[in-house]
CSV table of C-alpha atoms and ligand atoms in Angstrom, one decimal:
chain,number,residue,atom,x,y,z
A,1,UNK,CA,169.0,73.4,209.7
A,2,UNK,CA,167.6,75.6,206.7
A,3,UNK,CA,170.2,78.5,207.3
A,4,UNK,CA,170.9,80.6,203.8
A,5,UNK,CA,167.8,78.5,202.0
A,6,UNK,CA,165.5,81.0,201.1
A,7,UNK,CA,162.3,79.4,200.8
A,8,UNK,CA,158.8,80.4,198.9
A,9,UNK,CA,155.4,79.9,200.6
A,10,UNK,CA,152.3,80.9,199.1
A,11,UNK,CA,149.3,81.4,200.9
A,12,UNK,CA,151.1,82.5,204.1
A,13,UNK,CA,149.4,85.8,205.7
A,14,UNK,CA,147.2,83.4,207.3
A,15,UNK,CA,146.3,79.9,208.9
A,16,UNK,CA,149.0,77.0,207.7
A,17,UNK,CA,151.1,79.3,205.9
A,18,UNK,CA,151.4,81.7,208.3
A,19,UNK,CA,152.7,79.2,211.0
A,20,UNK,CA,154.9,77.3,208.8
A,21,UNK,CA,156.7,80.5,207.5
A,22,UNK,CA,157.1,81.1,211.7
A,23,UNK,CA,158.8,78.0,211.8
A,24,UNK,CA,161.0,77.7,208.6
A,25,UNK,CA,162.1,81.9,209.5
A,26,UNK,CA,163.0,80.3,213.6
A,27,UNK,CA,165.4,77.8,211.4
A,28,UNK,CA,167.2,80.7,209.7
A,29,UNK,CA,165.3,80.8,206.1
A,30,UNK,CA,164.9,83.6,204.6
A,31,UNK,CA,160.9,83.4,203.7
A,32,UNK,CA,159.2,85.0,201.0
A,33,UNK,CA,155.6,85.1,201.9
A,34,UNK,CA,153.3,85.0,199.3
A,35,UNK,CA,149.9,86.2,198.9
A,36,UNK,CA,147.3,87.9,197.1
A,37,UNK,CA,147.7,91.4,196.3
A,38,UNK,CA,144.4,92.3,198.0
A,39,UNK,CA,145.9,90.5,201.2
A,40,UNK,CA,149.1,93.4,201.2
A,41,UNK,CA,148.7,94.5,204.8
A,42,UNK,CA,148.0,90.7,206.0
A,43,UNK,CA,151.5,89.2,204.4
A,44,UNK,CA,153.6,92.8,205.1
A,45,UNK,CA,152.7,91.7,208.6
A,46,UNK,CA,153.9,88.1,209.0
A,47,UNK,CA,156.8,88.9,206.7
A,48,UNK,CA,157.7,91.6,208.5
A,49,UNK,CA,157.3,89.6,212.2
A,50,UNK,CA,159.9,87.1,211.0
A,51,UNK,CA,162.2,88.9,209.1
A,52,UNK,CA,161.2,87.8,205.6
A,53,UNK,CA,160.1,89.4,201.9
A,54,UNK,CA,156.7,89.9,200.4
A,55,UNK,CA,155.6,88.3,196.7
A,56,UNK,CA,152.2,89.4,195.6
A,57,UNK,CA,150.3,87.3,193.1
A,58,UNK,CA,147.1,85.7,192.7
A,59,UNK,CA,148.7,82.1,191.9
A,60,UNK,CA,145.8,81.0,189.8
A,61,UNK,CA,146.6,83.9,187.6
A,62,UNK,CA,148.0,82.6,184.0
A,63,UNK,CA,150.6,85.4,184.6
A,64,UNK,CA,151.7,84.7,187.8
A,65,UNK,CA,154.5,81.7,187.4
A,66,UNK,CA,156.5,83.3,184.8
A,67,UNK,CA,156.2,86.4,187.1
A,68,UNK,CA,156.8,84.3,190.7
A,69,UNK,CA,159.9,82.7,189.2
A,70,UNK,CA,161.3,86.3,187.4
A,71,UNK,CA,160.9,88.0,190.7
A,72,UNK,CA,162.6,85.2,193.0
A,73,UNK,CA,165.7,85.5,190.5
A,74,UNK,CA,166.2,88.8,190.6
A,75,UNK,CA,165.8,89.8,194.0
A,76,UNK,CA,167.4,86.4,195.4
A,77,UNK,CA,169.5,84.6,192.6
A,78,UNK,CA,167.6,81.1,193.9
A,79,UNK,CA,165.0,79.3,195.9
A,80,UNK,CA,166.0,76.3,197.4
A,81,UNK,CA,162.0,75.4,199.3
A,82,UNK,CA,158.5,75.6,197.9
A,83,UNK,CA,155.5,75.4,199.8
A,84,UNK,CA,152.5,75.3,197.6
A,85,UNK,CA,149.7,75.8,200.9
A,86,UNK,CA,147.2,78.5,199.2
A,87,UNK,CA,144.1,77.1,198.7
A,88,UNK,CA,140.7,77.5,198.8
A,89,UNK,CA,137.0,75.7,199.5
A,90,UNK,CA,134.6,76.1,196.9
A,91,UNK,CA,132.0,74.0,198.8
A,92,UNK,CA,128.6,73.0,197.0
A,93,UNK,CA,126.9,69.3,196.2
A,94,UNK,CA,127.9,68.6,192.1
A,95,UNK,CA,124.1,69.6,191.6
A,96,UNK,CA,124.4,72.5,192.6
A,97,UNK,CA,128.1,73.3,191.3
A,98,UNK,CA,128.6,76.6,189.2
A,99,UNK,CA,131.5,76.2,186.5
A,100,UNK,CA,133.3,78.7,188.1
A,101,UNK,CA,133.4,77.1,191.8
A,102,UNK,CA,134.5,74.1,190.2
A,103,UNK,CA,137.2,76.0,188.2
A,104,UNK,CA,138.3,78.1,191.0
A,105,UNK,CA,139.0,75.4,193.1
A,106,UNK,CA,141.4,72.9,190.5
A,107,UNK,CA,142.8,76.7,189.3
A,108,UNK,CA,144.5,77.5,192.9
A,109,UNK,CA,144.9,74.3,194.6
A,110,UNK,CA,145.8,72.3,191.6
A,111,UNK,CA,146.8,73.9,188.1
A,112,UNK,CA,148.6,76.7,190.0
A,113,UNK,CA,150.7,74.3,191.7
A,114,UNK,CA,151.9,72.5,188.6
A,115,UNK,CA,152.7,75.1,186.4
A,116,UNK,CA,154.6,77.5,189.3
A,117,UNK,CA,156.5,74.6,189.9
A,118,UNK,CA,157.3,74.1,186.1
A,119,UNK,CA,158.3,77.8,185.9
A,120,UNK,CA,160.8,78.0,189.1
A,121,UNK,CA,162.5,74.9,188.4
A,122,UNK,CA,163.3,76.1,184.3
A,123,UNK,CA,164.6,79.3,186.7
A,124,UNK,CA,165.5,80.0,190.4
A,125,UNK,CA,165.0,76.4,191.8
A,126,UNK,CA,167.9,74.7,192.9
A,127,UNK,CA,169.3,71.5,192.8
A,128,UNK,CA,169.0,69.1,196.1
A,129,UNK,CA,165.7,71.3,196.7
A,130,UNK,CA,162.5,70.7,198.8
A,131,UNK,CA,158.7,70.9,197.2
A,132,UNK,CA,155.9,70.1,200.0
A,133,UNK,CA,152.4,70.5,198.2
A,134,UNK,CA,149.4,70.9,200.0
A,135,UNK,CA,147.0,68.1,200.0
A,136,UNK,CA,144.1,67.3,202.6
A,137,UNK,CA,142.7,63.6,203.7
A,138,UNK,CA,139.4,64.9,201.8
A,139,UNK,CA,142.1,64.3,199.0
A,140,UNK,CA,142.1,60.2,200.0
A,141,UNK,CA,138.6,60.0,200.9
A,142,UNK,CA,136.7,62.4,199.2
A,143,UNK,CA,134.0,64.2,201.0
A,144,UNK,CA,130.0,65.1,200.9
A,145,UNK,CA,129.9,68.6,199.0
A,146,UNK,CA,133.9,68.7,198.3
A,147,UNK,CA,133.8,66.8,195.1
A,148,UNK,CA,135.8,70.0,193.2
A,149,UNK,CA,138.0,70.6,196.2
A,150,UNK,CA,138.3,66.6,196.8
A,151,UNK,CA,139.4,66.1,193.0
A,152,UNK,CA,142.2,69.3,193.2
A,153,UNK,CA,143.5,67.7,196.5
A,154,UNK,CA,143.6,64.1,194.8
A,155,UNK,CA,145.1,65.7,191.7
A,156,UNK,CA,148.2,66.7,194.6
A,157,UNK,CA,148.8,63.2,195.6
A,158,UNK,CA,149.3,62.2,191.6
A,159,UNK,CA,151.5,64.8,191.4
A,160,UNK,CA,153.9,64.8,193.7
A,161,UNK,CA,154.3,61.2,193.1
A,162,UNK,CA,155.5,62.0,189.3
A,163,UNK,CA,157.4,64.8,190.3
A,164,UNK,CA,159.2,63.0,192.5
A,165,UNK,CA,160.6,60.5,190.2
A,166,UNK,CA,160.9,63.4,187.5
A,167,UNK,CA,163.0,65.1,190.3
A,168,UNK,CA,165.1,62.7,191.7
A,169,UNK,CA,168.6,63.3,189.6
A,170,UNK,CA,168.2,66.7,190.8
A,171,UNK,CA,168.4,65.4,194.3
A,172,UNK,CA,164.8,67.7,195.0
A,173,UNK,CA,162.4,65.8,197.1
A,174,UNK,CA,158.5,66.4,196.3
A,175,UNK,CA,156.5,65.4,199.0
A,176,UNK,CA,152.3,65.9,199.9
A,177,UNK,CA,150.8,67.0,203.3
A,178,UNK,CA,147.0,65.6,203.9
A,179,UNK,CA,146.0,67.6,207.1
A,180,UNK,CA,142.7,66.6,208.7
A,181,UNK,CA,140.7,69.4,210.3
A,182,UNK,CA,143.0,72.1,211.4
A,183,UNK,CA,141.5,75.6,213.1
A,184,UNK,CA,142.1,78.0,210.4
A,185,UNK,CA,140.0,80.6,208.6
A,186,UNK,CA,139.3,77.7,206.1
A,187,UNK,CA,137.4,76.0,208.7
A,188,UNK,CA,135.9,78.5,210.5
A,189,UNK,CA,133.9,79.1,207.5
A,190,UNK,CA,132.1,75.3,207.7
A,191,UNK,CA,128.8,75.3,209.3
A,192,UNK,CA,129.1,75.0,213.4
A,193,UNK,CA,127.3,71.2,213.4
A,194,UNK,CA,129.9,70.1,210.6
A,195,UNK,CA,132.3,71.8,212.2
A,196,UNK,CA,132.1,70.0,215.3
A,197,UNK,CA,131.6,67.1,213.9
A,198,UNK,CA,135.0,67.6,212.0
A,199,UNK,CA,136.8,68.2,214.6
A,200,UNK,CA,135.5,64.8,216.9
A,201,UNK,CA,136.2,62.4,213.7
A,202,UNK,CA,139.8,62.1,214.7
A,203,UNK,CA,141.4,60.1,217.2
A,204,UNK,CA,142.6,63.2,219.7
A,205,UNK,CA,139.0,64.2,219.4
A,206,UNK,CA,139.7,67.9,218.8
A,207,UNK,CA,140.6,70.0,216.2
A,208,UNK,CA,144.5,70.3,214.9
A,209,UNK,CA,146.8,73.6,214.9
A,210,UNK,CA,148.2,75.3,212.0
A,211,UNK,CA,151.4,74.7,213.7
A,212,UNK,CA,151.1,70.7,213.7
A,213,UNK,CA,151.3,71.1,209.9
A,214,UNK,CA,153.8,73.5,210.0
A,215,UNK,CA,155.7,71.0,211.8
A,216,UNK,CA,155.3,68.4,209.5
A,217,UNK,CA,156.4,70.6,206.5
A,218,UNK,CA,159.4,72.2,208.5
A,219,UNK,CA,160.8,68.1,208.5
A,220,UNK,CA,160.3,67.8,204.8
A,221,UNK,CA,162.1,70.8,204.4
A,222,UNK,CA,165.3,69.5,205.9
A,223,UNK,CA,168.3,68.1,204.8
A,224,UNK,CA,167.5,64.8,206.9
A,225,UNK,CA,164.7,64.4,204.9
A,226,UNK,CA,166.3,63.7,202.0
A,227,UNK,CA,165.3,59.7,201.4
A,228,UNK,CA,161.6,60.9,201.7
A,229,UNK,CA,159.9,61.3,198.2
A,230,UNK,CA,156.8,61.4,196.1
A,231,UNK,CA,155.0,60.5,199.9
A,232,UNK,CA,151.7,61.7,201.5
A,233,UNK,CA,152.1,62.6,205.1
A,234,UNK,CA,148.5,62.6,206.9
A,235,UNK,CA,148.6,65.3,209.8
A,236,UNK,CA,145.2,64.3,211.1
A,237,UNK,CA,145.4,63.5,215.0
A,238,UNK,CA,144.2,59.8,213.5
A,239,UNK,CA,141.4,60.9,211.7
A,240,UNK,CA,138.8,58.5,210.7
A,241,UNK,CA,138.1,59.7,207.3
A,242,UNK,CA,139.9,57.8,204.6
A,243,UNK,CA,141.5,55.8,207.4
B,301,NAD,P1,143.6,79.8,205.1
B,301,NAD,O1,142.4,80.3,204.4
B,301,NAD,O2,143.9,80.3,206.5
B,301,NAD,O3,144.9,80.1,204.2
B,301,NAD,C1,144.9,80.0,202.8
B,301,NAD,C2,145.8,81.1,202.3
B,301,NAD,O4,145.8,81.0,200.8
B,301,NAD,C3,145.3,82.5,202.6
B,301,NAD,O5,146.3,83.3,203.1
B,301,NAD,C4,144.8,83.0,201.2
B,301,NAD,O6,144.8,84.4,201.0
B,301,NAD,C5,145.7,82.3,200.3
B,301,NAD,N1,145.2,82.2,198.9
B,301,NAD,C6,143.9,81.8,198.5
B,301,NAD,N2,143.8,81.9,197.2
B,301,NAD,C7,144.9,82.4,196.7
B,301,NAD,C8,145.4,82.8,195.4
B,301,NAD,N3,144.6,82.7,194.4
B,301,NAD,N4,146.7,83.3,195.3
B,301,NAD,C9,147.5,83.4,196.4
B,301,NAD,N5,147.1,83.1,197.6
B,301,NAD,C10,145.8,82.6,197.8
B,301,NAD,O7,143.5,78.2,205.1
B,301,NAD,P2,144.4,77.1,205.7
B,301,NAD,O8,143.5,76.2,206.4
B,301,NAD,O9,145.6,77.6,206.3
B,301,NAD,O10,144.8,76.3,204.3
B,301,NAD,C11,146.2,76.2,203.8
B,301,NAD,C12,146.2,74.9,202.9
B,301,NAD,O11,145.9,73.7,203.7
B,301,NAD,C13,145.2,74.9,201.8
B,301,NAD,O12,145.8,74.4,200.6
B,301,NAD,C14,144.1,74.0,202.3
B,301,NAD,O13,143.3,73.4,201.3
B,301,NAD,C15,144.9,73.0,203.1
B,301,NAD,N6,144.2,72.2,204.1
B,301,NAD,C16,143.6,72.8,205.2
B,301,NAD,C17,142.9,72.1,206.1
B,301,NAD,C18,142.2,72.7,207.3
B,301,NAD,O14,141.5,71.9,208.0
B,301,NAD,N7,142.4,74.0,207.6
B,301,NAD,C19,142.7,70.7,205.9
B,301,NAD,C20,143.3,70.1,204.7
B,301,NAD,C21,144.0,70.9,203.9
C-alpha cells in the first residue's frame, strides 16, 4: 500500500509512535523515526527493528523545522507521510499553571506541528501527500486539569481543517486522530484512581492499544483514503467524554 513512500513520524521511540511506525514499515515505508536527541538509544532501536532512519530534534525547538525539512531532502529527496504524534501532558488546574507548563504544552503539541508542517511542504513534501496530526478527545471535551493540553489538542482540530482546504490542489489530505485513553507512557504517568477511571469511561470498558491508533493512522495514510480531509477520527472504544 505505502511501498517507496518514505514517511516522517515524530515522537516514535515510544507508545503511539512506536506502533504506528511498526505498522507503516510492515506496509513497505521507509520510516524516519523521530525523536528527541536525549531519547538516541530509544529511536536507534525501533528504527533499527523495522528497517528505518533516525531524525533527532526536539520539535518545539525554533530550529528544528528548517533543520527536519533540510535533513529529509538531503538524505531522501522527499517525504510523502507526516505523522505529527509527539506530545506531551503538562497536567496542573489553571490556578496552579506555571507559564512554562502552559507554554510547553501549545510549543510541542501545537506550534511545532504548524510550523514543521509549513517548512516540509516549502521543501521535501510531495504532492498527493498524507498529514495525520495528533489530537485527543480531551481536544472535543476539554478535561479537569488539561486546560493547556485541552487547548493544544483543540488548536489540532482547527488546524487540520484549514490545512486541508489549503491543501487540497495539492491532492495532500490533512486529517486529525482524537484517541481516548490508550496504555502508553503518557498514561501511565496519571494517578492510579484517574487512571482507572479513564480507562472504564469508554464503551469497551478498558483501556486502548497504541496499535488501535496506529491502525487508524496507517488508513489515513493510504492511497484509499484519499476523499477523507480536514476530518477528526475519535479512536476511543466509544468513550463517553465529549460523546
Ligand atoms: P508517549 O509519551 O509514549 O510518546 C510521546 C513521544 O513524543 C515520546 O517518544 C517522546 O519522547 C516524544 N516527544 C515528546 N516531546 C518531544 C519533543 N519536544 N520533540 C520530539 N519528540 C518529543 O505518549 P503517547 O501516548 O504515545 O502519545 C502520542 C500522541 O498521542 C501524543 O500527541 C499524545 O498527546 C496523543 N494522545 C495520547 C493519548 C493516550 O491516552 N495515550 C490520548 C490522546 C492523545
Amino acid at each position: 500500500m505505502t511501498q517507496a513512500k518514505t514517511v516522517l513520524i515524530t515522537g516514535s521511540s515510544s507508545g503511539i509512535g512506536k506502533a504506528t511506525a511498526k505498522l507503516l514499515a510492515a506496509e513497505g515505508a521507509h520510516v524516519v523515526c523521530l525523536d528527541r536527541p536525549q531519547d538516541d538509544e530509544l529511536c536507534s532501536k525501533v528504527a533499527h527493528e523495522i528497517g528505518g532512519s533516525v531524525l533527532l530534534a526536539d520539535v518545539s525547538d525554533p530550529e528544528s523545522p528548517a533543520k527536519i525539512a533540510k535533513d529529509l531532502q538531503e538524505r531522501f529527496g522527499k517525504v510523502d507521510i507526516v505523522i505529527h504524534n509527539a506530545g506531551v501532558t503538562r497536567d496542573k488546574t489553571l490556578a496552579r499553571m506555571k507559564k512554562e507548563w502552559w507554554d510547553q504544552a501549545v510549543d510541542i503539541n501545537l506550534t511545532a506541528v504548524a510550523r514543521i508542517t509549513d517548512a516540509l511542504l516549502d521543501g521535501p513534501m510531495q504532492d498527493d501527500g498524507r498529514i495525520v496530526c495528533l489530537s485527543s478527545v480531551a481536544g472535543i471535551a476539554g478535561n479537569m486539569g488539561q486546560t493547556n493540553y485541552a487547548a493544544s489538542k483543540s488548536g489540532i482540530i482547527g488546524l487540520v481543517q484549514a490545512q486541508a482546504k489549503a491543501l487540497a490542489k495539492r491532492g495532500i489530505t490533512v486529517n486529525a486522530i482524537a484517541p481516548g485513553f490508550i496504555e502508553t507512557r503518557l498514561t501511565a504517568a496519571i494517578p492510579v484512581v484517574i487512571r482507572e477511571g479513564g480507562r472504564r469511561l469508554s464503551n469497551l470498558g478498558q483501556g486502548g492499544m497504541p496499535q488501535d491508533v496506529g491502525e487508524a493512522i496507517t488508513f489515513l495514510c493510504s492511497p484509499g483514503a484519499v476523499g477523507v480531509s480536514g476530518q477528526v477520527l475519535r479512536v476511543c472504544g466509544g468513550a463517553l467524554i465529549g460523546a
